[in-house]
Short mmCIF file of C-alpha atoms in Angstrom, two decimals:
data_model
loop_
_atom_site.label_atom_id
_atom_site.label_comp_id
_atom_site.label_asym_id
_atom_site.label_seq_id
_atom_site.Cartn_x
_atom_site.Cartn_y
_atom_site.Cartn_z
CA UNK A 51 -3.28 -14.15 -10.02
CA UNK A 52 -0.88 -13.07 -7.19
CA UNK A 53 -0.91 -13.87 -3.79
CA UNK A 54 0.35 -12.97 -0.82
CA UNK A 55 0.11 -14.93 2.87
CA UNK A 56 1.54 -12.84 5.79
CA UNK A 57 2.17 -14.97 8.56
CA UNK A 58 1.53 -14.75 12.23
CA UNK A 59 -1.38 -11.96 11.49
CA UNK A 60 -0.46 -10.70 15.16
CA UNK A 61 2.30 -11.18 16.81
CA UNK A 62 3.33 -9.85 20.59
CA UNK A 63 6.92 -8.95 21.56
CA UNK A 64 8.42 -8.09 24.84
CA UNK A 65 10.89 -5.11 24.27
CA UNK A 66 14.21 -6.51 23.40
CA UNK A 67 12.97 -9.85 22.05
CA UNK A 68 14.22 -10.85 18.63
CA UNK A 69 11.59 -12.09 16.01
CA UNK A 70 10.75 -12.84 12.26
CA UNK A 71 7.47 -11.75 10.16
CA UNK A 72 7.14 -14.65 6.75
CA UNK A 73 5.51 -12.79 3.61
CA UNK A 74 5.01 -16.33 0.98
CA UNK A 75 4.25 -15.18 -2.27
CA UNK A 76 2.73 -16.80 -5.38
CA UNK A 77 3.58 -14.44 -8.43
CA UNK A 78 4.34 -15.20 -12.47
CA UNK A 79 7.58 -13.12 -12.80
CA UNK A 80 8.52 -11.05 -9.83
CA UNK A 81 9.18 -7.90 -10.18
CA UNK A 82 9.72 -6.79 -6.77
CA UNK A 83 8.71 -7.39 -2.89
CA UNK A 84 8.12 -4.40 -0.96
CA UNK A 85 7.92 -3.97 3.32
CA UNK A 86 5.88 -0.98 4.39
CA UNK A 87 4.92 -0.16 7.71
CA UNK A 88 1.71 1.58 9.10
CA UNK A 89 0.24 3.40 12.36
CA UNK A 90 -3.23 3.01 13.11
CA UNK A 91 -4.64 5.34 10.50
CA UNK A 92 -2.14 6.51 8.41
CA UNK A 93 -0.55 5.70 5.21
CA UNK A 94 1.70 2.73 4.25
CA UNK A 95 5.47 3.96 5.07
CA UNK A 96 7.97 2.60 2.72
CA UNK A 97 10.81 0.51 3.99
CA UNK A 98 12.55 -2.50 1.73
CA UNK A 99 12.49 -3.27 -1.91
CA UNK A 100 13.96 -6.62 -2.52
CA UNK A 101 14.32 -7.99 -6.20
CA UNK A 102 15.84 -11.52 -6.23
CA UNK A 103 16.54 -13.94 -4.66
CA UNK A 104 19.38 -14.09 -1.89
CA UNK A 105 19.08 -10.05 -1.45
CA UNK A 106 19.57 -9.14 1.93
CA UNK A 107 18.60 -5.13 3.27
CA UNK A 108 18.59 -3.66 6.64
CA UNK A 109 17.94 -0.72 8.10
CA UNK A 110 18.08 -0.13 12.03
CA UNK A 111 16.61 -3.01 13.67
CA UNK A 112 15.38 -4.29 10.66
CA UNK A 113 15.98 -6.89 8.04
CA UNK A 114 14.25 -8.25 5.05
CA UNK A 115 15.52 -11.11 3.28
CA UNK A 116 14.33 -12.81 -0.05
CA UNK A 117 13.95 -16.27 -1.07
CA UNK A 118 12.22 -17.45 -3.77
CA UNK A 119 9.22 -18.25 -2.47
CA UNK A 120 9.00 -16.29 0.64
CA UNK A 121 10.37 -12.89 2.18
CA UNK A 122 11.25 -12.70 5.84
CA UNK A 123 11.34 -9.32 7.99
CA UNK A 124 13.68 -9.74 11.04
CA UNK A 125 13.36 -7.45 14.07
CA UNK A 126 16.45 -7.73 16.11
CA UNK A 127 15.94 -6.15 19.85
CA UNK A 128 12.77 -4.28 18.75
CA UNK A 129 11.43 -1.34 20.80
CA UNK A 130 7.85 -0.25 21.74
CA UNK A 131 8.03 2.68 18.69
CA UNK A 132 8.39 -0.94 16.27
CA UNK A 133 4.88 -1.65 17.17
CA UNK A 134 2.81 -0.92 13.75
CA UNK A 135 1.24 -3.09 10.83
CA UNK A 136 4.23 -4.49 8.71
CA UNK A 137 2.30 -5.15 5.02
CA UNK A 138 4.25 -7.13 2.25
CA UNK A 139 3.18 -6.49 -1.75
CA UNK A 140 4.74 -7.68 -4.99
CA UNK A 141 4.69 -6.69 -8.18
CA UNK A 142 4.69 -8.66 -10.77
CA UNK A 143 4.37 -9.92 -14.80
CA UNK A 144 1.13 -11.46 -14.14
CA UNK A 145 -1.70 -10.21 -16.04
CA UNK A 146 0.11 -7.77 -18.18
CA UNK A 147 0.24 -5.16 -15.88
CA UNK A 148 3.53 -4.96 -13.64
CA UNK A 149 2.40 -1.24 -12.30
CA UNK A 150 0.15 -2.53 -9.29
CA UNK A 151 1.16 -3.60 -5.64
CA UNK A 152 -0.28 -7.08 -4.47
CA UNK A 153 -0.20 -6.53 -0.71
CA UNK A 154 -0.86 -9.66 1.83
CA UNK A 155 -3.13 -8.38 5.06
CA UNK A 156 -0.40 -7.83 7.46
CA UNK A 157 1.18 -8.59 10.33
CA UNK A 158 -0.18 -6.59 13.66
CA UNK A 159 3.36 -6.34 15.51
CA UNK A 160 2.95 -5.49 19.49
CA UNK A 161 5.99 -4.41 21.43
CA UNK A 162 6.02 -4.21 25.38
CA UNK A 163 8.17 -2.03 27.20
CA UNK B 23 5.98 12.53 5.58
CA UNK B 24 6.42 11.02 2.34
CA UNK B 25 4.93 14.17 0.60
CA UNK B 26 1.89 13.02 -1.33
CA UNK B 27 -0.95 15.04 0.25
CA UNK B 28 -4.99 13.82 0.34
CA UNK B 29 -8.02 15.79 0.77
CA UNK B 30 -10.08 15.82 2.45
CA UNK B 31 -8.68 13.79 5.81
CA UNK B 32 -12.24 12.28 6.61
CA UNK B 33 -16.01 12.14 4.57
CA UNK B 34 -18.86 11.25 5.88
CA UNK B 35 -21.51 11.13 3.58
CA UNK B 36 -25.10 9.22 2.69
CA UNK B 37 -25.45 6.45 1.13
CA UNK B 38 -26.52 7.57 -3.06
CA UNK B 39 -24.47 10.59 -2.95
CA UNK B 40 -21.60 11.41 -5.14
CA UNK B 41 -17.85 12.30 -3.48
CA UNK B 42 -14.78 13.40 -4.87
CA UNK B 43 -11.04 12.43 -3.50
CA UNK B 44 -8.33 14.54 -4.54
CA UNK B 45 -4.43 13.52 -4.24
CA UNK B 46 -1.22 15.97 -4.82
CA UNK B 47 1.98 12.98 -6.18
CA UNK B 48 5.55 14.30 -4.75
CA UNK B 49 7.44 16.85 -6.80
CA UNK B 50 8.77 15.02 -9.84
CA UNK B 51 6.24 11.81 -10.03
CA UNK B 52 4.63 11.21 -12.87
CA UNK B 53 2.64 8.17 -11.83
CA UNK B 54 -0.33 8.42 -9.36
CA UNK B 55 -1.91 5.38 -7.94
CA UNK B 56 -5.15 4.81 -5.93
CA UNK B 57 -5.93 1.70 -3.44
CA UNK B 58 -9.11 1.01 -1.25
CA UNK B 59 -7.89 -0.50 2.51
CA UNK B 60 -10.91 -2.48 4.22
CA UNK B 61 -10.78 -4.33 7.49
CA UNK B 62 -11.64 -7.63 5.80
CA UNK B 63 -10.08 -7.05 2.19
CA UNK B 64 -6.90 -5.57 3.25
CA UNK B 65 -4.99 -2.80 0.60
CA UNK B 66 -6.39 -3.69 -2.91
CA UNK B 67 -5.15 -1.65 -5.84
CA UNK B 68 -7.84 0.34 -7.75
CA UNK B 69 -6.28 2.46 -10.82
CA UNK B 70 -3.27 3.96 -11.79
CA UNK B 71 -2.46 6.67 -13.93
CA UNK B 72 1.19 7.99 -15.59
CA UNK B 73 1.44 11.37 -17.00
CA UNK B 74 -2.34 11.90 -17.49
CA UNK B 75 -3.32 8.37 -19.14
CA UNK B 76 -4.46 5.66 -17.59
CA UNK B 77 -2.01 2.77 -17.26
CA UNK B 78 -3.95 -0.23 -15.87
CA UNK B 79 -6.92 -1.20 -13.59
CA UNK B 80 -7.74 -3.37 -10.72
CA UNK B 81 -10.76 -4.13 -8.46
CA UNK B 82 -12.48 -0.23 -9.40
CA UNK B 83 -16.24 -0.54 -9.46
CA UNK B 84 -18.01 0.60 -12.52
CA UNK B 85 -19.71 3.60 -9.71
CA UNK B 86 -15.97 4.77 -9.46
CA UNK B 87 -13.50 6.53 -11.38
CA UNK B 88 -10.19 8.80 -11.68
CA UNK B 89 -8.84 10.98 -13.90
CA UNK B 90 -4.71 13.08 -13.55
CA UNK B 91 -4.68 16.49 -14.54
CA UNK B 92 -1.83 18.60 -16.55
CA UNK B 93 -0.89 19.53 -13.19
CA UNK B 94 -0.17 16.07 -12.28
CA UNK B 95 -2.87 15.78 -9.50
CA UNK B 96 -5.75 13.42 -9.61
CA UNK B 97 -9.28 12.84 -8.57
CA UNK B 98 -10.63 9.38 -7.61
CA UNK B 99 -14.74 10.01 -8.21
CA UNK B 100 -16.90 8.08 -6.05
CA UNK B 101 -20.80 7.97 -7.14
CA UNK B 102 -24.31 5.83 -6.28
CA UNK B 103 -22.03 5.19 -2.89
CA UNK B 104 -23.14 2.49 -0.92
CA UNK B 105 -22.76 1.21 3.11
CA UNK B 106 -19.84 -0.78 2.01
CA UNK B 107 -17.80 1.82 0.23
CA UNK B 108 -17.25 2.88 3.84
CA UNK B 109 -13.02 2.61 3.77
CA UNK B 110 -9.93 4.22 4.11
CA UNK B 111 -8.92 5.08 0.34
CA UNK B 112 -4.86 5.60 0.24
CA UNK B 113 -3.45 8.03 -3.26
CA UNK B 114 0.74 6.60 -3.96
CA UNK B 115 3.10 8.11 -6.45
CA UNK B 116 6.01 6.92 -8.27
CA UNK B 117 8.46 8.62 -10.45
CA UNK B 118 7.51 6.40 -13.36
CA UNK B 119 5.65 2.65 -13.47
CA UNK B 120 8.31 0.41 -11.98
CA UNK B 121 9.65 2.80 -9.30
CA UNK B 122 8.57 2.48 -5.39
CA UNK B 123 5.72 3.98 -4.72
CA UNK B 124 4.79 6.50 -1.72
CA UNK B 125 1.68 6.71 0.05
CA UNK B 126 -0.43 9.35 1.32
CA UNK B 127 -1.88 9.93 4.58
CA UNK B 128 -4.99 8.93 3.39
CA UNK B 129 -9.00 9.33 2.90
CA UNK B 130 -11.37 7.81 5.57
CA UNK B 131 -14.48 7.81 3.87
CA UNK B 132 -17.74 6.92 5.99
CA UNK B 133 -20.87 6.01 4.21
CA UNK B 134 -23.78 6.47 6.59
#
């Protein structure tokens, strides 16, 4: 079965201080590692898809990088609007079914102004 | 907005009662997913469905189920609810089975 560890589970930034989320995975056959973010109450908001290893994607402030065990999400200089849930899934081979997301619980990220 | 749409926003209902879930996938997706977010269990994947068949299952309880319509939306039925059915219940698309899927806003549903 896949897993997913999302490491710290809350972390606390002062504006302008750089900082990395770890997503370790445990798949048979991966067929993808995904970085969403949330608000409180809403719905996952895409932002990476990552497929092998040595991939590299970025997108303002942020990063995601791939290894083959593990997926890191880099914030460089965040802001207080980076403050959010950042949730890691992969999909997979295992079990048959490659349709379904295997998410990890999250990383709470707080930014101070 | 990602433009998959949920209704209702919030439910509040009794425990034993019956409720229904309904999600809209964006224009052009074929595949509509459901997943169940709990404090303690985190996002775990329920059903999906591609062009109106079902394409695999997860962690659904036997009191729950989903159908997709012609029309592309889909229901997720929830029955016999219980306290700890209480959750927020999240619809995604896709454009087929491998593609990136989108999430919705949302259902918070309260089970008093």
């Amino acid at each position: 079965e896949d897993q997913v560890t999302q490491s710290p589970e809350a972390l606390r930034l002062q504006e302008g201080e750089s900082s990395s989320l770890n997503c370790s995975y445990t798949v048979s056959g991966l067929r993808g590692l995904f970085w969403y973010r949330q608000d409180p109450g809403k719905g996952p908001e895409f932002l990476f898809t990552l497929y092998s290893a040595g991939e590299e994607k970025e997108k303002e402030r942020l990063k995601a990088t791939l290894t083959k065990k593990e997926s890191f999400l880099h914030i460089t200089a965040p802001k207080p609007e980076d403050s959010a849930t950042y949730l890691c899934a992969v999909r997979s081979n295992s079990g048959g079914s490659n349709y379904k997301l295997t998410f990890g619980k999250g990383t709470l990220l707080t930014v101070n102004p | 907005d990602s433009g998959v749409t949920q209704t209702p926003k919030h439910l509040i209902t009794a425990t034993g009662q019956r409720v229904t879930l309904r999600c809209s996938p964006r224009s052009g997706d074929l595949s509509v997913y459901w997943y169940q977010q709990s404090l303690d269990q985190g996002l775990q994947f329920l059903i999906q469905y591609y062009n109106g068949e079902e394409r695999a299952k997860g962690n659904i309880l036997e009191r729950f189920s989903a159908q997709q319509f012609p029309d592309l939306h889909s229901e997720l039925n929830l029955s016999s609810l219980e306290l700890g059915d209480s959750a927020l219940y999240f619809c995604a698309s896709s454009v087929g089975t491998q593609e990136t899927q989108y999430f919705g806003p949302g259902t918070r549903l309260l089970v008093l």
